Short mmCIF file of N, CA and C in Angstrom, two decimals:
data_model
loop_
_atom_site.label_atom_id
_atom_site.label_comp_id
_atom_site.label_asym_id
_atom_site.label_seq_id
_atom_site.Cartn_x
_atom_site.Cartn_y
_atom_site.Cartn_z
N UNK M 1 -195.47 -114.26 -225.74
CA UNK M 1 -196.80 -113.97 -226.21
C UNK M 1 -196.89 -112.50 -226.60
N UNK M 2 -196.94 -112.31 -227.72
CA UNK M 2 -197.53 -111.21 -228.35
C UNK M 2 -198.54 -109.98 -228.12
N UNK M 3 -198.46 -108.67 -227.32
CA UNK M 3 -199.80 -108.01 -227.40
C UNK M 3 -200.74 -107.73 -227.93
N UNK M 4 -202.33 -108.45 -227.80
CA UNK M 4 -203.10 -107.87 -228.57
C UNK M 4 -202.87 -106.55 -229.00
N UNK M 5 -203.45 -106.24 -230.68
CA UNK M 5 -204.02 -104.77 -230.92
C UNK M 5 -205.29 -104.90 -230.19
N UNK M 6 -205.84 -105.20 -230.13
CA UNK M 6 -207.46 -104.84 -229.64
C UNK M 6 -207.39 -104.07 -227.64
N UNK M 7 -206.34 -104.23 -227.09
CA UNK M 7 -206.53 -104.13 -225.62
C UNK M 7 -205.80 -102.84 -225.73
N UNK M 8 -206.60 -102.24 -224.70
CA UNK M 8 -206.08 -100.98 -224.33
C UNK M 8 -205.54 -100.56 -222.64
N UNK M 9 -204.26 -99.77 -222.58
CA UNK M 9 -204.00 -100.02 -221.29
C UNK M 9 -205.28 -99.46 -220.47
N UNK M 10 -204.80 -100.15 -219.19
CA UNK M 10 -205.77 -99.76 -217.84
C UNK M 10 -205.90 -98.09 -217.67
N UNK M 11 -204.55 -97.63 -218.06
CA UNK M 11 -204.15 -96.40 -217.42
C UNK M 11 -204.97 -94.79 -218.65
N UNK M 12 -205.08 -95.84 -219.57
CA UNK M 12 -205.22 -94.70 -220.70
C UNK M 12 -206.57 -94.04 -220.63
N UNK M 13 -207.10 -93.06 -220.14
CA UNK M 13 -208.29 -91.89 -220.45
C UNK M 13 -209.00 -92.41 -221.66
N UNK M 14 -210.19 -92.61 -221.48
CA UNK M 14 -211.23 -92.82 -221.95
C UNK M 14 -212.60 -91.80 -222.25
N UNK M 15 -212.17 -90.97 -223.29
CA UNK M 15 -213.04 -89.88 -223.31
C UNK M 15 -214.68 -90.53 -223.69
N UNK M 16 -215.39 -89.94 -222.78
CA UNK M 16 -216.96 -90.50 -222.83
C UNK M 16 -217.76 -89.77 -223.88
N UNK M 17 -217.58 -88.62 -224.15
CA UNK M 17 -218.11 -87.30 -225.02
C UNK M 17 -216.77 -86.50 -225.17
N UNK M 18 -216.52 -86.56 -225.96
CA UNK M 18 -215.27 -86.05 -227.26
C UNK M 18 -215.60 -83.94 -226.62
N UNK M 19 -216.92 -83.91 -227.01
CA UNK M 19 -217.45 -82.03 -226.91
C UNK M 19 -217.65 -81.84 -225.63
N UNK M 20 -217.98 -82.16 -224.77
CA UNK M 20 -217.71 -82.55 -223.46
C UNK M 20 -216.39 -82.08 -223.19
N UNK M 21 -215.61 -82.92 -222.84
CA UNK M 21 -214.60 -83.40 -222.96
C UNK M 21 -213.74 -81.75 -223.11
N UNK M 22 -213.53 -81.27 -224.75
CA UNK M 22 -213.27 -80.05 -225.41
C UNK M 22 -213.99 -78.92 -224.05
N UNK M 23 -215.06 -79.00 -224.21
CA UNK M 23 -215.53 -78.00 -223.15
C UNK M 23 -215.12 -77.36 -221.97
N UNK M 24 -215.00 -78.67 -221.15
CA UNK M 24 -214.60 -78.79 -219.86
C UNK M 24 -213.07 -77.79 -220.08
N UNK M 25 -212.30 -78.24 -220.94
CA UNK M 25 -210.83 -77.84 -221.01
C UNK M 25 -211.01 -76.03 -221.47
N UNK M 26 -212.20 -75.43 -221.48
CA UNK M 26 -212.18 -74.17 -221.46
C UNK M 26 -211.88 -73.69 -220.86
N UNK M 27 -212.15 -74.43 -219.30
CA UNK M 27 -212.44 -73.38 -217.65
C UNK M 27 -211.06 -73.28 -217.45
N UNK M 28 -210.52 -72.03 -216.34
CA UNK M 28 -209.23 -72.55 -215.37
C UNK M 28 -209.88 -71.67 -214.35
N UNK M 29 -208.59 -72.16 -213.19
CA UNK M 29 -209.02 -71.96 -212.23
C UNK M 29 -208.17 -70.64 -211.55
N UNK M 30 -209.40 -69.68 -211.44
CA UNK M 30 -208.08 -68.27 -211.11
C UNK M 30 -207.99 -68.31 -209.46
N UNK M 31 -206.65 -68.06 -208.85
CA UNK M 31 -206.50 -67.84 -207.17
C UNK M 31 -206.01 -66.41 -207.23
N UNK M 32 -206.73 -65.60 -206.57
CA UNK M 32 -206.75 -64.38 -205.95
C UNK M 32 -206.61 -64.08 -204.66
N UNK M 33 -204.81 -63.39 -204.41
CA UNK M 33 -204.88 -63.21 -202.73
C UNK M 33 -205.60 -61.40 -202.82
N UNK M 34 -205.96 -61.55 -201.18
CA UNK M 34 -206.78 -60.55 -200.63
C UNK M 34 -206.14 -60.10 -198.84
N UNK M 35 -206.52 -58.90 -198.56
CA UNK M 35 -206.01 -58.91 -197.35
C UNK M 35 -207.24 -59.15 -196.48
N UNK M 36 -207.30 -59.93 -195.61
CA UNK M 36 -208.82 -59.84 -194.70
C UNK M 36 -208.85 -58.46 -193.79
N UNK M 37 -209.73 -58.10 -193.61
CA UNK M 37 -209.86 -56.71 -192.96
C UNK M 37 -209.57 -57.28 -191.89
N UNK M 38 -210.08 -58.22 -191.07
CA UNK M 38 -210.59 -58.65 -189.80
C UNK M 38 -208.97 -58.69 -189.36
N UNK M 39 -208.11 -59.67 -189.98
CA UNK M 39 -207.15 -60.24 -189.16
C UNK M 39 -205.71 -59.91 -189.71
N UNK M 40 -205.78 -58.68 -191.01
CA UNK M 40 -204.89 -58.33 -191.86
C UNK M 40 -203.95 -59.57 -192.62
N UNK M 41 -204.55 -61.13 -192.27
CA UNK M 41 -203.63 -62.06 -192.86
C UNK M 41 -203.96 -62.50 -194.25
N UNK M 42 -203.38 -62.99 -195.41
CA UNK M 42 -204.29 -63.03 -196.88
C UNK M 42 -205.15 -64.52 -197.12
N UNK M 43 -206.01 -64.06 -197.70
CA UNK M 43 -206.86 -64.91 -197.90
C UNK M 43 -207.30 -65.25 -199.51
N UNK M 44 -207.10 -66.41 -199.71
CA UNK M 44 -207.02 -66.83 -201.24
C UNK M 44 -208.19 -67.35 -201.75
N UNK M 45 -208.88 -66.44 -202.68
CA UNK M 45 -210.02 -67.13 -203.50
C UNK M 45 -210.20 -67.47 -204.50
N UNK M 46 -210.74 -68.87 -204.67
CA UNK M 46 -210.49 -69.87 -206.03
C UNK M 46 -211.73 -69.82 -206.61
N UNK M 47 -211.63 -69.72 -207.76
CA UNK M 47 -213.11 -69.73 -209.25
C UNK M 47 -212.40 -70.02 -210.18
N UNK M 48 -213.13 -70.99 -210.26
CA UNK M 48 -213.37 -71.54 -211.86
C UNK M 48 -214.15 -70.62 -213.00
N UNK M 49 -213.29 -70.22 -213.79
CA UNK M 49 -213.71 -69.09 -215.01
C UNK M 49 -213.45 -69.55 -216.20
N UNK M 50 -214.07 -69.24 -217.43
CA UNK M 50 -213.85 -69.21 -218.61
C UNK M 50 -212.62 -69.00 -218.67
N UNK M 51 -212.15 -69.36 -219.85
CA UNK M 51 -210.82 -68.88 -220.16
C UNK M 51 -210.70 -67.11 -221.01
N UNK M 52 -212.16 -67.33 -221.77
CA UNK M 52 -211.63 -66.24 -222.34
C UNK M 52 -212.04 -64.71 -221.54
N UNK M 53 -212.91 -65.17 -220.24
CA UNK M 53 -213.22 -64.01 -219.51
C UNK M 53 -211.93 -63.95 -218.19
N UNK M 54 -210.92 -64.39 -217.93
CA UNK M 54 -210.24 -64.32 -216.81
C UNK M 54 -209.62 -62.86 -216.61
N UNK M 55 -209.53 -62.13 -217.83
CA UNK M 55 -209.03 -60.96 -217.77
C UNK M 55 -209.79 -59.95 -217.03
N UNK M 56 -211.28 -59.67 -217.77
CA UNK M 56 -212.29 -59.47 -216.91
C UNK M 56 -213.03 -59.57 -215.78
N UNK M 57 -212.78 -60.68 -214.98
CA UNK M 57 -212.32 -60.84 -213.45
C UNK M 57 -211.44 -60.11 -212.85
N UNK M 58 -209.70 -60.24 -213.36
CA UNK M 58 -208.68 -59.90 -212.80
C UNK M 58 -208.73 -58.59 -212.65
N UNK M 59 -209.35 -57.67 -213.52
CA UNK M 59 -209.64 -56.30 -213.63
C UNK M 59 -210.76 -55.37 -213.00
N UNK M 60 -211.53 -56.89 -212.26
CA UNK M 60 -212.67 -56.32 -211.24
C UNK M 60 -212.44 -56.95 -210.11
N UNK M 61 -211.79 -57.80 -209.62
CA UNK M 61 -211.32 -58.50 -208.10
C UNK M 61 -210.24 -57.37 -207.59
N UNK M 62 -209.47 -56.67 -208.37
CA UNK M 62 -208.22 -55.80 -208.03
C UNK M 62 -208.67 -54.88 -206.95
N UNK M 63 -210.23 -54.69 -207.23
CA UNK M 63 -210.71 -53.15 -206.89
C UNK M 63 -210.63 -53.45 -204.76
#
């Protein structure tokens, strides 16, 4: 038996909003280690940023 054209796998992504969709794929996610004052061990903080501002973070979290 032959595969329909009309069926699509189970597995395949189904974009709901196309611009959406585009959008979302702007952000990433920057991790920044830090030393904790308290316990001198590092501590990692995660944000979700623009893509085109991550530089601008990285250049003010340093401080």
């Amino acid at each position: 038996m032959a595969k329909d054209a009309g069926k699509v796998s189970k597995n395949a992504k189904v974009v709901k909003d196309a611009a959406q969709s585009a959008a979302s794929k702007a952000f990433v996610r920057v991790i920044v280690s830090e030393r904790s004052d308290k316990t001198g061990a590092y501590v990692f903080k995660e944000k979700m940023i623009h893509k085109d501002k991550v530089k601008e973070f990285l250049a003010t979290s340093g401080q």
